[in-house]
Amino acid sequence: DAGVTQSPTHLIKTRGQQVTLRCSPKSGHDTVSWYQQALGQGPQFIFQYYEEEERQRGNFPDRFSGHQFPNYSSELNVNALLLGDSALYLCASSLPPGSGNTIYFGEGSWLTVV
Amino acid sequence: GENVEQHPSTLSVQEGDSAVIKCTYSDSASNYFPWYKQELGKRPQLIIDIRSNVGEKKDQRIAVTLNKTAKHFSLHITETQPEDSAVYFCAATGFQKLVFGTGTRLLVSP
């Protein structure tokens, strides 16, 4: 929702290249999660960062890595890009992992791998 | 791990009719159930959510019900309007890791 910012909004990369996506969480939120949404599918959880550590990880290969900075912003890195990595990458922010905290999505980064 | 099933995959209604989308989840530890609306080319937008200590929640034309025993939750939209046309996703989580349903494409015809 409003307040979660992502960059860049659109980018095109070549197979084998590396990409870095960035996210700033909503003010007051310190937990950032990343999701991949392929065309026509629901978002899939990649991983979650809290207190600068990866706390949970979905079923994604090690080519997908991330980082959280002291100001709670986060990066998603994808190495050795494949055509199948083409998707909308969504950043979500929330309060610390716990019971029923509302999760808000940013506008997303559209990645096309050619 | 959690698994969320969503039905129907496509729903066509006439303007003014009601629409109901149903989801089931597998993990009894899940305690937060949001619904997102996604328009073409845009991000999922939270429209309503419900927590496990509540059975029903309503916000104007939108309502969500939760049956913890049956592990079912549903989205109800009344008096549908053409601008309600979009893809709707249900999701479930117990620890901030959202597991999404497969989505329902809702088409509201004038």
mmCIF file of C-alpha atoms in Angstrom:
data_model
loop_
_atom_site.group_PDB
_atom_site.id
_atom_site.type_symbol
_atom_site.label_atom_id
_atom_site.label_comp_id
_atom_site.label_asym_id
_atom_site.label_seq_id
_atom_site.Cartn_x
_atom_site.Cartn_y
_atom_site.Cartn_z
ATOM 1 C CA ASP A 1 0.000 0.000 0.000
ATOM 2 C CA ALA A 2 1.033 3.634 0.090
ATOM 3 C CA GLY A 3 4.478 4.022 1.605
ATOM 4 C CA VAL A 4 6.239 0.916 0.283
ATOM 5 C CA THR A 5 8.496 2.084 -2.509
ATOM 6 C CA GLN A 6 10.345 -0.041 -5.020
ATOM 7 C CA SER A 7 12.857 0.653 -7.756
ATOM 8 C CA PRO A 8 13.267 0.313 -10.613
ATOM 9 C CA THR A 9 9.699 -0.053 -11.877
ATOM 10 C CA HIS A 10 10.651 -1.740 -15.134
ATOM 11 C CA LEU A 11 13.851 -3.277 -16.410
ATOM 12 C CA ILE A 12 15.080 -5.576 -19.146
ATOM 13 C CA LYS A 13 18.031 -7.899 -18.677
ATOM 14 C CA THR A 14 19.776 -10.538 -20.746
ATOM 15 C CA ARG A 15 20.047 -14.184 -19.765
ATOM 16 C CA GLY A 16 23.025 -14.762 -17.504
ATOM 17 C CA GLN A 17 23.106 -11.231 -16.176
ATOM 18 C CA GLN A 18 22.548 -10.169 -12.596
ATOM 19 C CA VAL A 19 19.889 -7.803 -11.267
ATOM 20 C CA THR A 20 19.362 -5.858 -8.044
ATOM 21 C CA LEU A 21 15.942 -4.627 -6.975
ATOM 22 C CA ARG A 22 15.392 -2.211 -4.117
ATOM 23 C CA CYS A 23 12.662 -1.626 -1.568
ATOM 24 C CA SER A 24 11.947 0.877 1.178
ATOM 25 C CA PRO A 25 9.296 -0.277 3.639
ATOM 26 C CA LYS A 26 6.348 1.705 4.888
ATOM 27 C CA SER A 27 7.223 4.110 7.674
ATOM 28 C CA GLY A 28 7.287 2.279 10.992
ATOM 29 C CA HIS A 29 7.676 -1.147 9.412
ATOM 30 C CA ASP A 30 10.854 -3.127 9.951
ATOM 31 C CA THR A 31 10.057 -6.414 8.232
ATOM 32 C CA VAL A 32 10.446 -6.810 4.485
ATOM 33 C CA SER A 33 9.428 -9.760 2.362
ATOM 34 C CA TRP A 34 9.896 -10.375 -1.336
ATOM 35 C CA TYR A 35 7.495 -12.146 -3.674
ATOM 36 C CA GLN A 36 7.683 -13.213 -7.295
ATOM 37 C CA GLN A 37 4.543 -13.045 -9.398
ATOM 38 C CA ALA A 38 4.725 -14.698 -12.780
ATOM 39 C CA LEU A 39 2.131 -13.763 -15.394
ATOM 40 C CA GLY A 40 -1.267 -15.225 -14.575
ATOM 41 C CA GLN A 41 -0.223 -16.595 -11.197
ATOM 42 C CA GLY A 42 -0.423 -15.560 -7.585
ATOM 43 C CA PRO A 43 2.603 -14.127 -5.798
ATOM 44 C CA GLN A 44 5.123 -16.665 -4.491
ATOM 45 C CA PHE A 45 7.114 -15.994 -1.316
ATOM 46 C CA ILE A 46 10.862 -15.675 -1.882
ATOM 47 C CA PHE A 47 12.208 -14.654 1.538
ATOM 48 C CA GLN A 48 11.721 -12.371 4.505
ATOM 49 C CA TYR A 49 14.129 -10.069 6.308
ATOM 50 C CA TYR A 50 13.879 -8.827 9.866
ATOM 51 C CA GLU A 51 16.648 -7.277 11.964
ATOM 52 C CA GLU A 52 18.935 -7.522 8.926
ATOM 53 C CA GLU A 53 18.693 -11.305 8.815
ATOM 54 C CA GLU A 54 16.881 -13.682 6.509
ATOM 55 C CA ARG A 55 14.175 -15.190 8.703
ATOM 56 C CA GLN A 56 12.186 -17.317 6.294
ATOM 57 C CA ARG A 57 12.783 -18.554 2.780
ATOM 58 C CA GLY A 58 10.501 -19.969 0.151
ATOM 59 C CA ASN A 59 11.311 -22.554 -2.474
ATOM 60 C CA PHE A 60 13.724 -20.476 -4.545
ATOM 61 C CA PRO A 61 17.278 -21.364 -5.590
ATOM 62 C CA ASP A 62 20.386 -19.757 -4.140
ATOM 63 C CA ARG A 63 20.573 -17.501 -7.205
ATOM 64 C CA PHE A 64 18.068 -15.415 -5.291
ATOM 65 C CA SER A 65 19.667 -13.549 -2.417
ATOM 66 C CA GLY A 66 18.875 -10.500 -0.397
ATOM 67 C CA HIS A 67 19.968 -8.017 2.143
ATOM 68 C CA GLN A 68 18.395 -5.704 4.686
ATOM 69 C CA PHE A 69 20.073 -2.497 5.759
ATOM 70 C CA PRO A 70 19.995 -0.813 9.191
ATOM 71 C CA ASN A 71 17.332 1.621 7.921
ATOM 72 C CA TYR A 72 15.130 -1.440 7.117
ATOM 73 C CA SER A 73 15.364 -1.003 3.364
ATOM 74 C CA SER A 74 16.115 -4.131 1.408
ATOM 75 C CA GLU A 75 17.598 -5.441 -1.806
ATOM 76 C CA LEU A 76 16.785 -8.512 -3.841
ATOM 77 C CA ASN A 77 19.577 -9.876 -6.013
ATOM 78 C CA VAL A 78 19.146 -12.459 -8.719
ATOM 79 C CA ASN A 79 22.223 -13.966 -10.376
ATOM 80 C CA ALA A 80 22.562 -15.890 -13.628
ATOM 81 C CA LEU A 81 19.173 -14.754 -14.879
ATOM 82 C CA LEU A 82 16.964 -17.226 -16.693
ATOM 83 C CA LEU A 83 14.079 -16.504 -19.025
ATOM 84 C CA GLY A 84 11.784 -17.957 -16.355
ATOM 85 C CA ASP A 85 12.821 -15.227 -13.928
ATOM 86 C CA SER A 86 10.712 -12.783 -15.927
ATOM 87 C CA ALA A 87 8.029 -11.652 -13.491
ATOM 88 C CA LEU A 88 6.708 -8.917 -11.274
ATOM 89 C CA TYR A 89 8.781 -8.717 -8.115
ATOM 90 C CA LEU A 90 6.853 -7.414 -5.155
ATOM 91 C CA CYS A 91 8.184 -6.088 -1.900
ATOM 92 C CA ALA A 92 5.938 -6.307 1.148
ATOM 93 C CA SER A 93 6.431 -4.606 4.476
ATOM 94 C CA SER A 94 4.936 -5.179 7.893
ATOM 95 C CA LEU A 95 5.579 -4.893 11.583
ATOM 96 C CA PRO A 96 7.805 -7.624 13.139
ATOM 97 C CA PRO A 97 6.833 -11.236 12.435
ATOM 98 C CA GLY A 98 3.978 -12.065 14.714
ATOM 99 C CA SER A 99 0.306 -12.632 14.897
ATOM 100 C CA GLY A 100 -1.756 -11.110 12.154
ATOM 101 C CA ASN A 101 0.217 -8.023 11.217
ATOM 102 C CA THR A 102 -1.123 -6.304 8.128
ATOM 103 C CA ILE A 103 1.107 -6.728 5.081
ATOM 104 C CA TYR A 104 1.364 -4.032 2.426
ATOM 105 C CA PHE A 105 2.795 -4.366 -1.074
ATOM 106 C CA GLY A 106 4.802 -1.911 -3.090
ATOM 107 C CA GLU A 107 4.086 -1.166 -6.744
ATOM 108 C CA GLY A 108 6.515 -3.825 -7.859
ATOM 109 C CA SER A 109 9.416 -4.130 -10.256
ATOM 110 C CA TRP A 110 8.680 -5.638 -13.657
ATOM 111 C CA LEU A 111 11.646 -7.723 -14.782
ATOM 112 C CA THR A 112 11.893 -9.006 -18.337
ATOM 113 C CA VAL A 113 14.713 -11.405 -19.173
ATOM 114 C CA VAL A 114 15.488 -11.766 -22.882
ATOM 115 C CA GLY B 1 3.564 -26.084 4.761
ATOM 116 C CA GLU B 2 0.470 -24.033 4.103
ATOM 117 C CA ASN B 3 -1.623 -24.676 1.004
ATOM 118 C CA VAL B 4 -4.458 -22.408 -0.098
ATOM 119 C CA GLU B 5 -7.093 -23.388 -2.631
ATOM 120 C CA GLN B 6 -9.371 -20.801 -4.229
ATOM 121 C CA HIS B 7 -12.611 -21.169 -6.197
ATOM 122 C CA PRO B 8 -13.915 -20.311 -8.688
ATOM 123 C CA SER B 9 -11.115 -19.380 -11.063
ATOM 124 C CA THR B 10 -13.488 -17.198 -13.089
ATOM 125 C CA LEU B 11 -16.700 -15.511 -12.009
ATOM 126 C CA SER B 12 -19.007 -13.490 -14.237
ATOM 127 C CA VAL B 13 -21.883 -11.511 -12.731
ATOM 128 C CA GLN B 14 -24.261 -8.766 -13.752
ATOM 129 C CA GLU B 15 -23.894 -5.337 -12.216
ATOM 130 C CA GLY B 16 -25.789 -5.235 -8.937
ATOM 131 C CA ASP B 17 -25.475 -8.964 -8.275
ATOM 132 C CA SER B 18 -23.463 -10.438 -5.415
ATOM 133 C CA ALA B 19 -20.193 -12.299 -5.870
ATOM 134 C CA VAL B 20 -18.721 -14.926 -3.554
ATOM 135 C CA ILE B 21 -15.189 -16.294 -3.682
ATOM 136 C CA LYS B 22 -14.178 -19.186 -1.461
ATOM 137 C CA CYS B 23 -10.836 -20.340 -0.120
ATOM 138 C CA THR B 24 -9.651 -23.218 1.999
ATOM 139 C CA TYR B 25 -6.357 -23.504 3.852
ATOM 140 C CA SER B 26 -4.472 -26.424 5.298
ATOM 141 C CA ASP B 27 -2.365 -25.113 8.198
ATOM 142 C CA SER B 28 -4.363 -24.748 11.400
ATOM 143 C CA ALA B 29 -1.640 -22.405 12.697
ATOM 144 C CA SER B 30 -2.562 -19.744 10.131
ATOM 145 C CA ASN B 31 -4.175 -16.804 11.869
ATOM 146 C CA TYR B 32 -4.321 -13.981 9.349
ATOM 147 C CA PHE B 33 -6.336 -14.044 6.130
ATOM 148 C CA PRO B 34 -6.106 -11.060 3.787
ATOM 149 C CA TRP B 35 -7.818 -10.524 0.455
ATOM 150 C CA TYR B 36 -6.153 -8.630 -2.361
ATOM 151 C CA LYS B 37 -7.561 -7.085 -5.516
ATOM 152 C CA GLN B 38 -5.222 -6.870 -8.480
ATOM 153 C CA GLU B 39 -6.014 -4.878 -11.583
ATOM 154 C CA LEU B 40 -4.151 -5.509 -14.808
ATOM 155 C CA GLY B 41 -0.563 -4.333 -14.598
ATOM 156 C CA LYS B 42 -0.830 -3.210 -10.987
ATOM 157 C CA ARG B 43 0.189 -4.491 -7.569
ATOM 158 C CA PRO B 44 -2.102 -6.512 -5.305
ATOM 159 C CA GLN B 45 -4.098 -4.085 -3.182
ATOM 160 C CA LEU B 46 -5.366 -5.117 0.250
ATOM 161 C CA ILE B 47 -9.156 -4.775 0.334
ATOM 162 C CA ILE B 48 -10.038 -6.531 3.568
ATOM 163 C CA ASP B 49 -8.499 -8.910 6.073
ATOM 164 C CA ILE B 50 -9.606 -11.033 8.974
ATOM 165 C CA ARG B 51 -7.821 -12.500 11.931
ATOM 166 C CA SER B 52 -8.482 -15.876 13.488
ATOM 167 C CA ASN B 53 -10.200 -14.480 16.567
ATOM 168 C CA VAL B 54 -12.978 -13.000 14.422
ATOM 169 C CA GLY B 55 -15.654 -14.855 12.442
ATOM 170 C CA GLU B 56 -16.831 -12.074 10.181
ATOM 171 C CA LYS B 57 -15.774 -8.603 9.104
ATOM 172 C CA LYS B 58 -17.549 -6.115 6.888
ATOM 173 C CA ASP B 59 -16.460 -2.958 5.104
ATOM 174 C CA GLN B 60 -19.217 -1.323 3.072
ATOM 175 C CA ARG B 61 -19.978 -3.672 0.153
ATOM 176 C CA ILE B 62 -17.257 -6.156 1.068
ATOM 177 C CA ALA B 63 -17.389 -8.808 3.770
ATOM 178 C CA VAL B 64 -15.203 -11.728 4.747
ATOM 179 C CA THR B 65 -16.206 -14.754 6.793
ATOM 180 C CA LEU B 66 -13.918 -17.271 8.473
ATOM 181 C CA ASN B 67 -14.708 -20.801 9.637
ATOM 182 C CA LYS B 68 -11.652 -21.986 11.541
ATOM 183 C CA THR B 69 -13.051 -25.434 12.181
ATOM 184 C CA ALA B 70 -13.582 -26.113 8.504
ATOM 185 C CA LYS B 71 -10.545 -24.014 7.486
ATOM 186 C CA HIS B 72 -12.670 -22.011 5.071
ATOM 187 C CA PHE B 73 -12.840 -18.306 4.438
ATOM 188 C CA SER B 74 -14.869 -16.411 1.888
ATOM 189 C CA LEU B 75 -15.107 -12.984 0.280
ATOM 190 C CA HIS B 76 -18.539 -11.541 -0.350
ATOM 191 C CA ILE B 77 -19.081 -8.523 -2.591
ATOM 192 C CA THR B 78 -22.587 -7.097 -2.744
ATOM 193 C CA GLU B 79 -24.060 -4.702 -5.306
ATOM 194 C CA THR B 80 -21.178 -5.335 -7.691
ATOM 195 C CA GLN B 81 -20.040 -2.572 -10.005
ATOM 196 C CA PRO B 82 -18.004 -2.714 -13.228
ATOM 197 C CA GLU B 83 -15.014 -1.258 -11.362
ATOM 198 C CA ASP B 84 -15.003 -4.364 -9.165
ATOM 199 C CA SER B 85 -13.739 -6.284 -12.211
ATOM 200 C CA ALA B 86 -10.239 -7.551 -11.380
ATOM 201 C CA VAL B 87 -8.380 -10.616 -10.145
ATOM 202 C CA TYR B 88 -8.922 -11.363 -6.467
ATOM 203 C CA PHE B 89 -6.457 -13.343 -4.372
ATOM 204 C CA CYS B 90 -6.998 -14.834 -0.962
ATOM 205 C CA ALA B 91 -4.014 -15.559 1.243
ATOM 206 C CA ALA B 92 -3.213 -17.134 4.572
ATOM 207 C CA THR B 93 -0.314 -16.781 6.953
ATOM 208 C CA GLY B 94 0.735 -17.731 10.408
ATOM 209 C CA PHE B 95 4.017 -15.864 10.566
ATOM 210 C CA GLN B 96 4.043 -13.094 7.981
ATOM 211 C CA LYS B 97 4.754 -15.488 5.090
ATOM 212 C CA LEU B 98 1.747 -15.132 2.827
ATOM 213 C CA VAL B 99 0.592 -18.155 0.858
ATOM 214 C CA PHE B 100 -1.736 -17.097 -1.936
ATOM 215 C CA GLY B 101 -4.605 -18.818 -3.645
ATOM 216 C CA THR B 102 -4.583 -19.150 -7.405
ATOM 217 C CA GLY B 103 -6.810 -16.136 -7.955
ATOM 218 C CA THR B 104 -10.352 -15.479 -9.174
ATOM 219 C CA ARG B 105 -10.989 -13.354 -12.221
ATOM 220 C CA LEU B 106 -14.183 -11.406 -11.518
ATOM 221 C CA LEU B 107 -15.978 -9.823 -14.449
ATOM 222 C CA VAL B 108 -18.901 -7.505 -13.719
ATOM 223 C CA SER B 109 -20.983 -6.723 -16.778
ATOM 224 C CA PRO B 110 -23.042 -3.511 -16.966
#
